[in-house]
Short mmCIF file of C-alpha atoms and ligand atoms in Angstrom, two decimals:
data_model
loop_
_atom_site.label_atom_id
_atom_site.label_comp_id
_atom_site.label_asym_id
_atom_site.label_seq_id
_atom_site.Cartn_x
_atom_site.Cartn_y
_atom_site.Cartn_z
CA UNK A 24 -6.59 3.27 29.43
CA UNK A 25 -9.83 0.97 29.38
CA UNK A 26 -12.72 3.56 28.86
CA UNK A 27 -15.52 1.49 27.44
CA UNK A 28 -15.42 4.19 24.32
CA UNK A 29 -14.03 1.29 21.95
CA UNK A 30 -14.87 1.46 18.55
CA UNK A 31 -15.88 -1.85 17.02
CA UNK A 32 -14.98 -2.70 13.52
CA UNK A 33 -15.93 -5.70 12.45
CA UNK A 34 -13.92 -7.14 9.20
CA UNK A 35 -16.47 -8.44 6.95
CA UNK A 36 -13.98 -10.84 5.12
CA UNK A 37 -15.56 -14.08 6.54
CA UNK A 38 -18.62 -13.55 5.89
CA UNK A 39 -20.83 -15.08 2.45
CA UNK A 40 -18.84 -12.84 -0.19
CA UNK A 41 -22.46 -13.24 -1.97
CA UNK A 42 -24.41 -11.66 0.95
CA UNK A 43 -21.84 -9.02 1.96
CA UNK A 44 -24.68 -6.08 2.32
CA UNK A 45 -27.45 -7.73 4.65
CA UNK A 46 -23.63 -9.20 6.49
CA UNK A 47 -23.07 -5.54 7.16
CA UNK A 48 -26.27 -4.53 8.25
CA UNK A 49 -26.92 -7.70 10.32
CA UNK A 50 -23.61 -6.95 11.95
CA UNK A 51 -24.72 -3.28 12.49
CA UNK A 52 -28.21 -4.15 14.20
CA UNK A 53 -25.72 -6.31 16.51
CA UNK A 54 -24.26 -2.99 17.94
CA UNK A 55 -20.83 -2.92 15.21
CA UNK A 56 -19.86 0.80 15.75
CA UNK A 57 -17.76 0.56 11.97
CA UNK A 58 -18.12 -1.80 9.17
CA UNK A 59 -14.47 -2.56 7.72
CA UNK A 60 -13.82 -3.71 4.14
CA UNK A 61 -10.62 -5.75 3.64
CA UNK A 62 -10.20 -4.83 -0.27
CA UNK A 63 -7.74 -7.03 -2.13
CA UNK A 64 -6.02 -7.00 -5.31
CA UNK A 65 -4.01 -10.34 -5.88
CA UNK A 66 -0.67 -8.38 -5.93
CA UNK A 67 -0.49 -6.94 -2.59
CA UNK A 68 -1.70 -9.80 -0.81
CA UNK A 69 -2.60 -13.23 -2.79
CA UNK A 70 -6.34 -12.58 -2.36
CA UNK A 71 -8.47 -11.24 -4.51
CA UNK A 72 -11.96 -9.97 -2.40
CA UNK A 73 -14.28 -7.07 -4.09
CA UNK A 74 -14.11 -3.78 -5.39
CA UNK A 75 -15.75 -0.59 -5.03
CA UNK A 76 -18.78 -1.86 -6.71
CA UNK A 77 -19.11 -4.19 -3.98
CA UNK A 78 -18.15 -1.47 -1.44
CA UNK A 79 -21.15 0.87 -3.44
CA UNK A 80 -24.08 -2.27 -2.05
CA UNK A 81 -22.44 -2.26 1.35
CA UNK A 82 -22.07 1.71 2.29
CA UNK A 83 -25.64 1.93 1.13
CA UNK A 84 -26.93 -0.95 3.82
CA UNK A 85 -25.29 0.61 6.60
CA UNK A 86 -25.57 4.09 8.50
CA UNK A 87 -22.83 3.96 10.34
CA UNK A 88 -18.84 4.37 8.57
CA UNK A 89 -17.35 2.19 6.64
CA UNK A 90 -13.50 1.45 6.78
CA UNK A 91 -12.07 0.81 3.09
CA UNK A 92 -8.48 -1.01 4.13
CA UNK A 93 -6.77 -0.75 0.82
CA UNK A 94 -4.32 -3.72 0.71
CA UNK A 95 -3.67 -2.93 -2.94
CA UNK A 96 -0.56 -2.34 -5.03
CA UNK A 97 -1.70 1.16 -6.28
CA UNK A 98 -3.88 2.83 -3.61
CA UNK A 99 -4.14 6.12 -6.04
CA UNK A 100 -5.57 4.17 -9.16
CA UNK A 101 -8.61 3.23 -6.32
CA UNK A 102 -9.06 6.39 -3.93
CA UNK A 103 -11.96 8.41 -6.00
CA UNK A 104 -13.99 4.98 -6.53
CA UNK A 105 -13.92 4.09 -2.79
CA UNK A 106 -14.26 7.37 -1.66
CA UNK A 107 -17.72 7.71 -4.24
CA UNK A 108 -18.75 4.03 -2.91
CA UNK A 109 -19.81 6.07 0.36
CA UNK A 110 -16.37 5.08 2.64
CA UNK A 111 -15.53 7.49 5.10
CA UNK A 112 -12.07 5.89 6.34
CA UNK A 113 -9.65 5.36 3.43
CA UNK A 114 -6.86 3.11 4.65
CA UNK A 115 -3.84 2.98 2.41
CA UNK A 116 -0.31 0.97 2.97
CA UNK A 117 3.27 2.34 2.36
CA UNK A 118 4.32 -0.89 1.57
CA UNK A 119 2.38 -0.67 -1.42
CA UNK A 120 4.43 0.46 -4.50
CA UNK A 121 2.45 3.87 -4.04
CA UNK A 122 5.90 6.30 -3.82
CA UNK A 123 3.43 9.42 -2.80
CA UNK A 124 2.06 8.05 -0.11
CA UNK A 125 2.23 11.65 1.69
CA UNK A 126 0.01 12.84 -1.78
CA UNK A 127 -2.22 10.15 -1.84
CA UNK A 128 -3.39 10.65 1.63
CA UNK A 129 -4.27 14.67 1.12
CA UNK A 130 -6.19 13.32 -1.90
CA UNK A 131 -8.16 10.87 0.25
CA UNK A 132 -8.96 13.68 2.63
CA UNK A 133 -9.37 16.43 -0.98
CA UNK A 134 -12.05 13.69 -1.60
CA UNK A 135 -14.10 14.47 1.43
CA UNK A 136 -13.05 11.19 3.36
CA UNK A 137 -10.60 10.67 6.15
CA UNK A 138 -7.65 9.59 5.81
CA UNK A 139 -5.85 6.67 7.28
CA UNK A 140 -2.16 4.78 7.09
CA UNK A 141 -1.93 1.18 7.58
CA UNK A 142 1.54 0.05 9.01
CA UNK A 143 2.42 -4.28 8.23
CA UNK A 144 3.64 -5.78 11.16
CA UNK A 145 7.57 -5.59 10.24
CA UNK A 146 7.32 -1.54 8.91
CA UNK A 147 8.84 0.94 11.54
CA UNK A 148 6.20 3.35 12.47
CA UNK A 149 8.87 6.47 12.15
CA UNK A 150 6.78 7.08 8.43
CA UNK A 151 3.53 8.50 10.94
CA UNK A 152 5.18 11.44 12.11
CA UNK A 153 5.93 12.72 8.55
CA UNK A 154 2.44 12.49 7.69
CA UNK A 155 0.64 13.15 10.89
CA UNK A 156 -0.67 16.20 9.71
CA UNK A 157 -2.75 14.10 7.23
CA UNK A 158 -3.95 11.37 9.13
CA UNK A 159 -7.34 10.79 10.99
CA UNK A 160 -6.28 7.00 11.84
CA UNK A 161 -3.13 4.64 11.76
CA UNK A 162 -4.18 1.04 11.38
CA UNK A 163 -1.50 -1.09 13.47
CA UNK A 164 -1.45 -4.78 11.52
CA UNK A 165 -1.22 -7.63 13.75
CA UNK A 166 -0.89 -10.28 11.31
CA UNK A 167 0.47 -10.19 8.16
CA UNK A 168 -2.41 -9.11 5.80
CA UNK A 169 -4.29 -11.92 3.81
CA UNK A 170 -6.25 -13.71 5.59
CA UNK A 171 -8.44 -13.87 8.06
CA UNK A 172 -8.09 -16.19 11.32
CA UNK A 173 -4.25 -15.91 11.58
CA UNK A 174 -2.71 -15.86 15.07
CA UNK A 175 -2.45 -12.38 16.40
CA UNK A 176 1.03 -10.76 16.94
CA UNK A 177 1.49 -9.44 20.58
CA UNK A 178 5.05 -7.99 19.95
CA UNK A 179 3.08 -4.91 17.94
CA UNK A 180 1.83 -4.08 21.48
CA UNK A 181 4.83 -1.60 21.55
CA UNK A 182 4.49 -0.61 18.58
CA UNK A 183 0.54 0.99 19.38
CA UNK A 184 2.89 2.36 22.09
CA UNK A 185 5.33 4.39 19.96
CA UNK A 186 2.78 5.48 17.47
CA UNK A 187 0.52 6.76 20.58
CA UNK A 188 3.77 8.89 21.16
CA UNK A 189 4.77 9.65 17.85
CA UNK A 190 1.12 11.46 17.51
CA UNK A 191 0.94 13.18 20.73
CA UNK A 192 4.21 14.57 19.84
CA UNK A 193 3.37 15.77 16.50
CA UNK A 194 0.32 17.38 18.10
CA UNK A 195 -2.01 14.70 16.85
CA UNK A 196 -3.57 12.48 19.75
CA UNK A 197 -6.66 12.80 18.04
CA UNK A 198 -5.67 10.50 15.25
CA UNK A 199 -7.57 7.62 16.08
CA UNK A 200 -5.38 3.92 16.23
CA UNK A 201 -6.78 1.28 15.08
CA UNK A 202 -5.25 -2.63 15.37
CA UNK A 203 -5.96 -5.79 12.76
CA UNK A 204 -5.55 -9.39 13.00
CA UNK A 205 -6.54 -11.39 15.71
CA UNK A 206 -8.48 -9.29 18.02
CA UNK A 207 -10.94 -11.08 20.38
CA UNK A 208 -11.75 -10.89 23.67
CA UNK A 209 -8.64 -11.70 25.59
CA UNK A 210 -6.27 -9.42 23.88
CA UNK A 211 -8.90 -6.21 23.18
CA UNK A 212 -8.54 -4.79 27.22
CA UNK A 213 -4.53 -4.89 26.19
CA UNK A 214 -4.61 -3.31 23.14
CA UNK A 215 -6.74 -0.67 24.55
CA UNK A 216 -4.60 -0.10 26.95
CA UNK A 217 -2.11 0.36 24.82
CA UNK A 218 -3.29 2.86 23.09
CA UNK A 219 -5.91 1.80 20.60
CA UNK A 220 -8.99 3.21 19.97
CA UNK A 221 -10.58 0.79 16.83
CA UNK A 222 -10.74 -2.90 17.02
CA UNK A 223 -11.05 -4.38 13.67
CA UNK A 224 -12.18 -7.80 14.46
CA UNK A 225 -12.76 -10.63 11.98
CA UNK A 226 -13.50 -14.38 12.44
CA UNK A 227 -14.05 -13.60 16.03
CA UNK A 228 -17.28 -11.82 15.43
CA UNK A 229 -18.06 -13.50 12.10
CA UNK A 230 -17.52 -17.01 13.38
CA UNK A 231 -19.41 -16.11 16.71
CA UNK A 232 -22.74 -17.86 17.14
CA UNK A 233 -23.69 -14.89 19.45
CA UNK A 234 -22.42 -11.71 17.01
CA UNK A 235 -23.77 -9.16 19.34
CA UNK A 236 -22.49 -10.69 22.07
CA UNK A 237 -19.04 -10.89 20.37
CA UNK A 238 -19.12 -7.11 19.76
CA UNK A 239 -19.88 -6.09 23.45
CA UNK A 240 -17.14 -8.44 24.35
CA UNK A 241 -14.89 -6.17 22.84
CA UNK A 242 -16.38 -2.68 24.09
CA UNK A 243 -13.44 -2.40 26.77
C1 DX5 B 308 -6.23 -9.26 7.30
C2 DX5 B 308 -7.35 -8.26 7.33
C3 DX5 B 308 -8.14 -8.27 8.59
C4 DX5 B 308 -8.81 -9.58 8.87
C5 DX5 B 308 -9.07 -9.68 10.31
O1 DX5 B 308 -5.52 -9.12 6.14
O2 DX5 B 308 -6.85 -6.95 7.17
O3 DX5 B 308 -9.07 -7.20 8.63
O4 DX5 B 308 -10.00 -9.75 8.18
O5 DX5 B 308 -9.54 -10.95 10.57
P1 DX5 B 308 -9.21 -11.67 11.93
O6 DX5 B 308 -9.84 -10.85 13.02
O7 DX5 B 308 -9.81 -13.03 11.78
O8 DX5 B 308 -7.71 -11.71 12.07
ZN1 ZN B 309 -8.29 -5.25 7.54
#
């Protein structure tokens, strides 16, 4: 249901990778509710971005939470770091070669962060109700992760479905669900009503000659 309550994550991963701190606050004096950090390895996805040194400089800019999305090999080796950078959303894959994913997430939250699972565009989301007691946010991929700017994938509107379901079942619609790739203005109001709650939003915002403007767009 459209409630105007929208959280508004913009992806900084278009922005100068030289100027990502003043990006993040720039982007938070234009009304972003969440920063999100698209952390790459080069293994998990071909791109390498920044680390948690990087992540350190940005958390510091910004007063509102930052979104570490993991898309890393080995989520565990990089937990503590992000988690010390100042992140308050850890967002680790399954697809990763992580086999404790189930551990991994209690350590997040052991680390005084919250906790989230991010779910690639072909994994079934039946892995969220064996760890919805962990979770504080599912991240619903709508384009393969990599790169920014890549057409968004409306088939994973039944997907936010089922995983709406999956945590009301397991006693866990307050998990918050968040979608990735392609969000702009035309596909946030059915998303939301879909069932998401966070719209990570890259080159829409970033690319936007009117930032602030691009963010209320999305407020649905
Ligand atoms: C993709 C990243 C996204 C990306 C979103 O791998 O996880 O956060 O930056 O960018 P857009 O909105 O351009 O798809
Ligand atoms: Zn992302």
């Amino acid at each position: 249901m459209v409630t105007g309550r929208t959280i508004v994550a913009p992806s900084l991963l278009g922005c100068d990778h030289g100027e990502l701190a003043s990006a993040a606050a720039d982007l938070e004096r234009s009304g972003a509710d969440w920063i999100h950090l698209d952390v790459m390895d080069g293994v998990f996805v071909p791109v390498l971005t920044f680390g948690a040194g990087v992540a350190e400089s940005i958390c510091s800019s910004v007063s509102i939470p930052v979104d570490a999305h993991l898309m890393v090999d080995r989520p565990a080796a990089l937990v503590e770091a992000f988690a010390a950078a100042g992140c308050r959303y850890i967002t680790i894959h399954p697809e990763s070669s992580e086999k404790h994913i189930h551990r991994v997430l209690g350590k997040i939250r052991d680390l005084g962060c919250l906790a989230g699972l991010a779910l690639n565009p072909a994994t079934p989301p039946d892995i969220v109700q064996w760890v919805a007691p962990l979770l504080d946010l599912v991240l619903i991929m709508t384009v393969n992760p990599g790169y920014g700017g890549q057409k968004h994938i409306s088939a994973m509107n039944g997907k936010i479905r089922t995983v709406q379901r999956m945590l009301e079942e397991a006693g866990r619609g307050d998990v918050l669900i968040s979608v990735d790739g392609g969000v702009n203005s035309s596909n946030a109001g059915t998303l939301v009503n879909a069932g998401a709650t966070v719209l990570v939003s890259g080159s829409y915002i970033t690319s936007s000659s009117d930032r602030a403007q691009a963010i209320k767009s999305l407020k649905v």
